[in-house]
Steps between C-alpha positions, in 0.01 A plus 500: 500500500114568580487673178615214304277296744209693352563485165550130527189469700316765221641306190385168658123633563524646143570142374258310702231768402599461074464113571174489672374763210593246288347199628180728593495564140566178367216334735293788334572354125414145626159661644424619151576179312279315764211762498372355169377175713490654877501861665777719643546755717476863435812626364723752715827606613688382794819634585738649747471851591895514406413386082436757321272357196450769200165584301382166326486461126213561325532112389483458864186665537368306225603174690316567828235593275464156365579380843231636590231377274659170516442518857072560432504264270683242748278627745164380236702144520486451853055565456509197267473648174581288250513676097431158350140552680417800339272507186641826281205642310637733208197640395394626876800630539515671235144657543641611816787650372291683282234653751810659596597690206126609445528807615860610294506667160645243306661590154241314223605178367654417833290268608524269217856433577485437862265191619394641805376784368319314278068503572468052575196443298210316736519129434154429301382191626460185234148506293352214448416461130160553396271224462382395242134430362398106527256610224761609275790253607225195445420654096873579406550110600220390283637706214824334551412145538576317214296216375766231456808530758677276652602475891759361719300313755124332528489422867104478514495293205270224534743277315804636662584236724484260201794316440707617181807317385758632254314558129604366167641688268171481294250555745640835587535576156092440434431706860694807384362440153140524712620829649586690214140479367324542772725836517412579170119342448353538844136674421378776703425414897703264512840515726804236546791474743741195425756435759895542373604262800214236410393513185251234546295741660258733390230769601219662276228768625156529250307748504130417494346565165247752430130386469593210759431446848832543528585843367765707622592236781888364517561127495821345603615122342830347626645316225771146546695420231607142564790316299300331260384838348398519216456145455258564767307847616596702706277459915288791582361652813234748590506746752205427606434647881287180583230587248360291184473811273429304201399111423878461329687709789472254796511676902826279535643671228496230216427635119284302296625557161535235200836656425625409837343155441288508857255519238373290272529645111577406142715631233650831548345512847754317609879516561702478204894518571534630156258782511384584806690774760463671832334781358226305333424370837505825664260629226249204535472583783374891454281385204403144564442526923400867595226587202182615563296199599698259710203341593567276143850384580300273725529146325133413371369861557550610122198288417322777706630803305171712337245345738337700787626299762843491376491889447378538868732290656840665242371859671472314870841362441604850351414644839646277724835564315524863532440458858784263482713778310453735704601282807817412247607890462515501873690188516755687254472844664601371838726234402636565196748222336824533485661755231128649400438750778533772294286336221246458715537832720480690176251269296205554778647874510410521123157266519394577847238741347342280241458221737332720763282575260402192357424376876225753509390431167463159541338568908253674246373214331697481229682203322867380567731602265252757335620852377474756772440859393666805620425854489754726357586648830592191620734406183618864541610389837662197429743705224570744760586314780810370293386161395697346191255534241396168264428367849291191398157396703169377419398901430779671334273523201168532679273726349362792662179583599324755338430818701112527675476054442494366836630156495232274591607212765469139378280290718675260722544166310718352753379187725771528745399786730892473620660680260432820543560546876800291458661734200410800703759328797732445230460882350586644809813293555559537182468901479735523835774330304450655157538859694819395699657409163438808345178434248230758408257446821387851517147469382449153711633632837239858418236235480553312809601828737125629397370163565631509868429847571201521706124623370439886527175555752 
């Protein structure tokens, strides 16, 4: 009886011990599954003295080996990691998976097929391109600028807020007719712009003419073509800066010419729809307006021409208009019109030399206008410093002294004792700008550095 007693009371502990083994280890699985979001307690074994458990598997082993880590990493959760925070950087991990390997005798060629192994090149930093010379930048514009082209916009236009309704048939016909030979027939130093969006306007630069007051100076016109073209001619404007540069260029702009008909004329001075186009206009004015004695285009004056007084008064006048160019260049240097910057920015790049020059020569006495010589050093220069050659002035054919001649100074005919301190103003502001867009100043800015140096005691 007490021995069955026992075994009953031995098989019953047997069975409760099996059970709570497996509910211990079935808690244990449900710790695992939950350790990917929370931690769990260190796996062991718990059981009675009387179970007899045999040597784990090594699957086991590998279990409470993943237990385990799973328990660090659970244990990381609980600081308030969170991976979505973390920035992975390949290429420092890498490198320090590399400093690692430094030291081992790899087989060659093994680095190239394992990244981080791989030397990470230093990031170069970004290099800013280099810049470029204004000098050159203003000439290769100059090159390039053609002399008829035609634009999308004329904001500055002095007719631009005109009022333009939709053209006939026939008087766009006769404007594009007007286009294609002034694209064809414009003479040298001269330079168009037509608008493609308003076709009734228009923009011409001249270059002064050699000889003239007005040599190598830019002149800007704004042209209107109203509705009644070519019945009628075309309205002109002058860029005129506030200054009365000649009798038939007014300082509000207006343009004297017969051809316009704010002029009185006969015959073929006058507008003829037949006959007469935009680019006669445009070369009236360079031949007719800027010549070499403006002092004429005053009405009545020509009954002066070969007298004294009238040759006095044509060099007085002569004088007062350079002064008046050279204030004009400035205008155009520092406020350039719209779509000629780089006509003017390489024009005065080309010319800024020859005008220089002529300011001195003419601070010397000499006439307006009148050929200014050059030594061959200087014209050797002028090649050298990249200037398009032809350039036209009032001394591209000057002839040169001869060697041992010293040029004798005229005597001061001038009866304005003005001029020459205001030219010298206008030189310097002149020379400043000519050097910033790239011109030959060289020999100028020598002279005026040994000017300002002090007297050796």
């Amino acid at each position: 009886m007490d021995t069955e007693y026992r075994a009953l009371q031995q098989g019953s502990s047997s069975s409760w011990c099996t059970a709570d083994a497996s509910s211990w280890g079935a808690a244990q699985q449900q710790k695992r599954q939950r350790c990917q979001g929370s931690s769990s307690d260190q796996v062991g074994s718990s059981s009675s003295s009387s179970l007899k458990i045999s040597e784990p598997e090594p699957q086991q082993i590998q279990e409470e080996e993943e237990d385990y880590y799973m328990e660090e990493d659970c244990d990381d959760d609980d600081d308030g990691y969170d991976e979505d925070d973390y920035d992975f950087d390949e290429d420092d991990f890498n490198q320090h998976l590399a400093d690692k390997f430094d030291d081992l005798d790899l087989p060659p060629g093994v680095e190239a097929t394992v990244p981080w192994l791989q030397k990470i090149a230093p990031k170069e930093e970004a290099k800013e391109p280099p810049k470029s010379n204004t000098a050159d930048e203003n000439a290769n514009k100059f090159m390039q600028f053609k002399q008829f082209d035609t634009v999308q916009n004329f904001s500055d236009h002095h007719y631009a807020k005109n009022s333009h309704g939709e053209p006939n048939r026939a008087w766009s016909k006769r404007v594009q007719h007007d286009w294609k030979l002034l694209e064809k027939d414009l003479p040298a130093y001269i330079y168009v712009r037509v608008a493609e969006d308003r076709m009734d306007l228009l923009r011409a630069a001249i270059i002064g003419p050699k000889g003239t007051p007005y040599h190598d100076g830019l002149f800007f016109f704004d042209v209107h073509i109203p509705p009644t073209y070519p019945s009628g001619p075309p309205v002109v404007y002058y860029h005129s800066g506030g200054l009365r540069i000649n009798p038939n260029l007014y300082d509000n702009g207006k343009v004297c010419l017969s051809l316009l008909g704010t002029w009185s004329g006969r015959g073929c001075e006058k507008w003829n729809p037949a006959q007469s186009t935009m680019l006669q206009v445009l070369v009236s004015i360079q031949a007719l307006i800027l010549n070499d004695k403006p002092y004429y285009n005053e009405p009545g004056y020509e009954s002066y021409a070969n007298t004294p007084h009238g040759e006095r008064s044509a060099l007085d006048y002569n004088d007062k208009t350079f002064l008046y160019s050279c204030r004009t260049m400035l205008y155009s240097l520092r406020r350039p019109p719209e779509h000629f910057a780089d006509l003017v920015a390489g024009h005065f790049r080309v010319h800024g030399h020859i005008i220089l020059a002529a300011c001195k020569h003419y601070m010397a006495g000499n006439d307006i206008g009148s050929v200014v010589p050059e030594d061959e050093d200087e014209e050797e220069s002028e090649y050298k410093s990249g200037d398009v050659a032809g350039a036209s002035s009032s001394s591209s054919s000057a002839p040169k002294p001869k060697p041992g001649v010293i040029k004798a100074i005229p005597p001061n005919r001038r009866s304005s004792c003005s001029f020459n301190p205001s030219l010298k103003v206008l030189y310097e502001d002149l020379l400043m700008e000519f050097n910033v867009k790239g011109a030959d100043t060289r020999k100028f800015i020598v002279e005026k550095l040994k000017k300002n140096q002090p007297a050796a005691t």
